[in-house]
Short mmCIF file of C-alpha atoms in Angstrom, two decimals:
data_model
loop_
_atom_site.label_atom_id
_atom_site.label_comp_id
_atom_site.label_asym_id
_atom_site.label_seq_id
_atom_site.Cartn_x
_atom_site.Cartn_y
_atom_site.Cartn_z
CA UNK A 1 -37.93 81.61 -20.12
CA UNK A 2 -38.25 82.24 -24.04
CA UNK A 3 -38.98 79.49 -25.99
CA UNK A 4 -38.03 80.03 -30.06
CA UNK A 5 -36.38 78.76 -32.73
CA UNK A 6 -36.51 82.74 -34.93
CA UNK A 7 -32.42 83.36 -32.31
CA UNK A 8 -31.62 86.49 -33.96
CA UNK A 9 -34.86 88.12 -33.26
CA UNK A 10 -34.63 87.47 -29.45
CA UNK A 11 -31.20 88.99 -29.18
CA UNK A 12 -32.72 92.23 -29.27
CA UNK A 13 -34.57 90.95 -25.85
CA UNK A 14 -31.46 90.14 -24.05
CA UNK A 15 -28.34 92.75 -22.60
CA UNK A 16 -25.62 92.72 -21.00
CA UNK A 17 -27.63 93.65 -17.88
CA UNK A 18 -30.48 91.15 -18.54
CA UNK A 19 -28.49 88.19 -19.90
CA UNK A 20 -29.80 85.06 -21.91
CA UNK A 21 -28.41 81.42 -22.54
CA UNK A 22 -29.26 79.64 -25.53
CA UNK A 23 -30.24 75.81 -24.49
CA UNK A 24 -29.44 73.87 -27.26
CA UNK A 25 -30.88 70.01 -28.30
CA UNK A 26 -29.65 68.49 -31.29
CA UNK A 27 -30.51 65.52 -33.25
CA UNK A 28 -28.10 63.85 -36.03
CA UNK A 29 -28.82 66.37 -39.38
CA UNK A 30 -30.22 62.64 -41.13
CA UNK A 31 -32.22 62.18 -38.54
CA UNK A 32 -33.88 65.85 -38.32
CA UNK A 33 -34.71 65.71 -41.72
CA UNK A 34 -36.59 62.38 -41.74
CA UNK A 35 -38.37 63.23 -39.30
CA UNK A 36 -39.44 66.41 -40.81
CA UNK A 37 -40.24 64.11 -44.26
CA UNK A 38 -42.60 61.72 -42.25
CA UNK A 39 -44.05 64.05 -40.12
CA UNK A 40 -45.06 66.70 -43.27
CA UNK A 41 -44.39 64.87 -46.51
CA UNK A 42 -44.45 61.44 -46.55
CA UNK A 43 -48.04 60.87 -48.04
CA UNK A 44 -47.08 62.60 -50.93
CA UNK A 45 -43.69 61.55 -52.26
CA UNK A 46 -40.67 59.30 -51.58
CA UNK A 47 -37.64 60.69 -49.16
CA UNK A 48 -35.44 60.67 -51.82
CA UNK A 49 -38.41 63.14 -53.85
CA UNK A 50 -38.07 65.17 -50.63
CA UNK A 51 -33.95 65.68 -50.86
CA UNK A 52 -34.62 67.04 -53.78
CA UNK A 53 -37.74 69.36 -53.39
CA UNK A 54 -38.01 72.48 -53.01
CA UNK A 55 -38.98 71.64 -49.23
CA UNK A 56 -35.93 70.37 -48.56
CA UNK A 57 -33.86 73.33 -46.51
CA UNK A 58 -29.93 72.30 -46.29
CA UNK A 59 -28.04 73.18 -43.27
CA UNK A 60 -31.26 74.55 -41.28
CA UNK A 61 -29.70 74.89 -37.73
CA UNK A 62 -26.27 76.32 -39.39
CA UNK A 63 -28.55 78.97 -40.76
CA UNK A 64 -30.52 79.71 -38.37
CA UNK A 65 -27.43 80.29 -36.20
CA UNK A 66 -25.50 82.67 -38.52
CA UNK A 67 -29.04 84.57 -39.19
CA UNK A 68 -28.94 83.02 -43.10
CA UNK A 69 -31.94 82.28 -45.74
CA UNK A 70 -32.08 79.45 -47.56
CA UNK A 71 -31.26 81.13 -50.93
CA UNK A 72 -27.94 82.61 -49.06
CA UNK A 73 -25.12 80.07 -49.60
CA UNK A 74 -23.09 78.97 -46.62
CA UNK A 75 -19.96 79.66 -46.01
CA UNK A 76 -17.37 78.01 -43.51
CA UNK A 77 -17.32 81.55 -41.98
CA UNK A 78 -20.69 80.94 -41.47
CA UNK A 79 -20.48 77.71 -39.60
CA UNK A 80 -17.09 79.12 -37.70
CA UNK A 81 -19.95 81.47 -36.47
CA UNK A 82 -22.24 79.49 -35.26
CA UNK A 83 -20.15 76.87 -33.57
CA UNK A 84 -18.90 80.26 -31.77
CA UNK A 85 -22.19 81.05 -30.87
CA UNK A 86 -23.14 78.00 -29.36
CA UNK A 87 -19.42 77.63 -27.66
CA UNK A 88 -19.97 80.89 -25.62
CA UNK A 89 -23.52 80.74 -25.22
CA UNK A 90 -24.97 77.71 -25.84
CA UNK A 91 -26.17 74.86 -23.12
CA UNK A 92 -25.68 72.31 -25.50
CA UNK A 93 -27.05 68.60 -25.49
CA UNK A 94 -27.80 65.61 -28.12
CA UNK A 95 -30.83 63.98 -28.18
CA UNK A 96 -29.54 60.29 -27.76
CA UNK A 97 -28.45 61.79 -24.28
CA UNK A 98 -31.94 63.40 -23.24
CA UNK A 99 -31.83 62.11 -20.08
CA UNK A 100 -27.95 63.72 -19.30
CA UNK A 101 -28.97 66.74 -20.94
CA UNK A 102 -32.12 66.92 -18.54
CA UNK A 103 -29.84 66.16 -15.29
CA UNK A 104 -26.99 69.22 -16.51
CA UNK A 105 -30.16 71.55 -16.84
CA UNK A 106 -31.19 70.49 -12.99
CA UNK A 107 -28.01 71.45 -11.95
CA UNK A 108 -27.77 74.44 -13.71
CA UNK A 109 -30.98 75.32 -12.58
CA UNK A 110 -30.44 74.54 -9.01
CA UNK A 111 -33.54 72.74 -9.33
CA UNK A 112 -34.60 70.93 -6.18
CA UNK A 113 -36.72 67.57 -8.07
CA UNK A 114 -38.61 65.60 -6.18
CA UNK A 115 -38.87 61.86 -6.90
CA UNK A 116 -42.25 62.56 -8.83
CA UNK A 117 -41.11 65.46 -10.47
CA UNK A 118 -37.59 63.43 -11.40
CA UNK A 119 -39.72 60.12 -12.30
CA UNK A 120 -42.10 62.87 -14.40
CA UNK A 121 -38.58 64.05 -16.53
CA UNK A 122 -37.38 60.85 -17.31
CA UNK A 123 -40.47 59.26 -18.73
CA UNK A 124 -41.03 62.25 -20.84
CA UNK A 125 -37.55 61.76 -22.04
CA UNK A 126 -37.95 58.25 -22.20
CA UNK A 127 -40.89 58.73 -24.40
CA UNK A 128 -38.81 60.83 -27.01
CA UNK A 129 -35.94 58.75 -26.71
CA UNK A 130 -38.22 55.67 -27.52
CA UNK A 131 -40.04 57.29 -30.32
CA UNK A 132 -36.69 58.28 -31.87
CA UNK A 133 -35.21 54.58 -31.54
CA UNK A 134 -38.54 53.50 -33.46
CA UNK A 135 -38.17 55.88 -36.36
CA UNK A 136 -36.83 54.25 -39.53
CA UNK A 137 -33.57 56.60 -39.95
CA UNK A 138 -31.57 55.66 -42.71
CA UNK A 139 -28.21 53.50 -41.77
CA UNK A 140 -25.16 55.65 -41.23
CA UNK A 141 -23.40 55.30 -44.49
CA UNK A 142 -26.09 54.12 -46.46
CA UNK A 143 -26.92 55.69 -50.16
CA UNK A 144 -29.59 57.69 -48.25
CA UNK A 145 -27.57 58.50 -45.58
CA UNK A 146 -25.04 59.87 -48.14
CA UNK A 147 -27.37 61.76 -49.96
CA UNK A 148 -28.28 64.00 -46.89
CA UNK A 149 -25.09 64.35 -45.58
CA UNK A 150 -23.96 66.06 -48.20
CA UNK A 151 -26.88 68.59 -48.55
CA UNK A 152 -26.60 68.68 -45.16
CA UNK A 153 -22.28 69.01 -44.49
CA UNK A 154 -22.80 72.50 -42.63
CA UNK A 155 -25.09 70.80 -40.46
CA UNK A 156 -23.35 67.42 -39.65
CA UNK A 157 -20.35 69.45 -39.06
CA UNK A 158 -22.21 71.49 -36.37
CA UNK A 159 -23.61 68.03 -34.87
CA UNK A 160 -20.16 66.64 -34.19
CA UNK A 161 -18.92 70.21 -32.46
CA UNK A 162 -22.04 70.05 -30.61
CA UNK A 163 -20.93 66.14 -29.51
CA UNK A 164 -17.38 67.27 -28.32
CA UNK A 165 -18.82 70.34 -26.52
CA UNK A 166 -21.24 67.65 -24.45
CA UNK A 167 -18.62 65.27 -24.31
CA UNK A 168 -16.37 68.18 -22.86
CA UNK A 169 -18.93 69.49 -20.28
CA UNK A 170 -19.22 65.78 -19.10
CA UNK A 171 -15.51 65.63 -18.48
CA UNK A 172 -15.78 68.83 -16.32
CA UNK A 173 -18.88 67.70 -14.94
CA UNK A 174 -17.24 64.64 -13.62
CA UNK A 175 -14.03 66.26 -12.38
CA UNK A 176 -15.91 68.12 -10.30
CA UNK A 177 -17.25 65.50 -8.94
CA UNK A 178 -14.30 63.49 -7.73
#
């Protein structure tokens, strides 16, 4: 297991004869970027001083994905890209779903949990989940709200594909079950 968020320089890790699978957790582009404001800016301006800082990096998983800098503009090529990427080999899951996501990676992994180590996953996840219902995220369709989807429409755009992928793993997932 690699864990890091630099994709394109781990590709050159990874063959056709030693394989990799990108796991994939997303939060809600709004939501990513308060909690990057509170946890490393919020002592020393407002969020809305933060949209429009410097500091403030539109579209971050988008480029990450299609290997772009922040002073690169976006194109939908670009996002075409990386919803490809994450499509063919992405293990995709949204963070308001830890707890699924953390099951489909058990039986992926063939992983044998015990009650303890099962009980152990779903209070860290419950944890995280609880954290991010505390968070003060801005109401969908508020001014704020708004205001970062739009810096962020590469991004939001991604988070929706990412839904319907989870959404359509689910499906299978319970097809297979019946």
């Amino acid at each position: 297991t690699i864990v890091s968020s630099n994709i394109h320089e781990m590709n050159n890790v990874f063959t056709s004869d030693n394989r990799g699978r990108l796991f994939f957790l997303m939060k809600h582009p709004t939501h990513n970027e308060v909690d990057r404001f509170l946890r490393e800016f919020s002592t020393a301006m407002t969020v809305d001083q933060y949209i429009q800082s410097p500091y403030f990096v539109d579209n971050w998983m988008t480029r990450s994905l299609a290997n772009k800098s922040s002073d690169q503009e976006l194109t939908q090529e670009d996002l075409d890209f990386s919803m490809e990427v994450l499509s063919q080999k992405g293990f995709v899951g949204v963070f308001a779903s830890m707890e699924e996501y953390i099951e489909r990676l058990n039986l992926f992994f063939k992983w044998n949990l015990d009650d303890e180590q099962r009980g152990c996953c779903q209070f860290v996840s419950q944890q995280l989940y609880s954290t991010y219902m505390e968070t003060p995220y801005p109401v969908e369709g508020s001014e704020l709200w708004r205001k970062i989807v739009i810096k962020q429409k590469f991004d939001v755009q991604l988070f929706h594909f990412v839904e319907s992928l989870f959404d359509d793993e689910r499906q299978i997932s319970l097809k297979s079950k019946d």
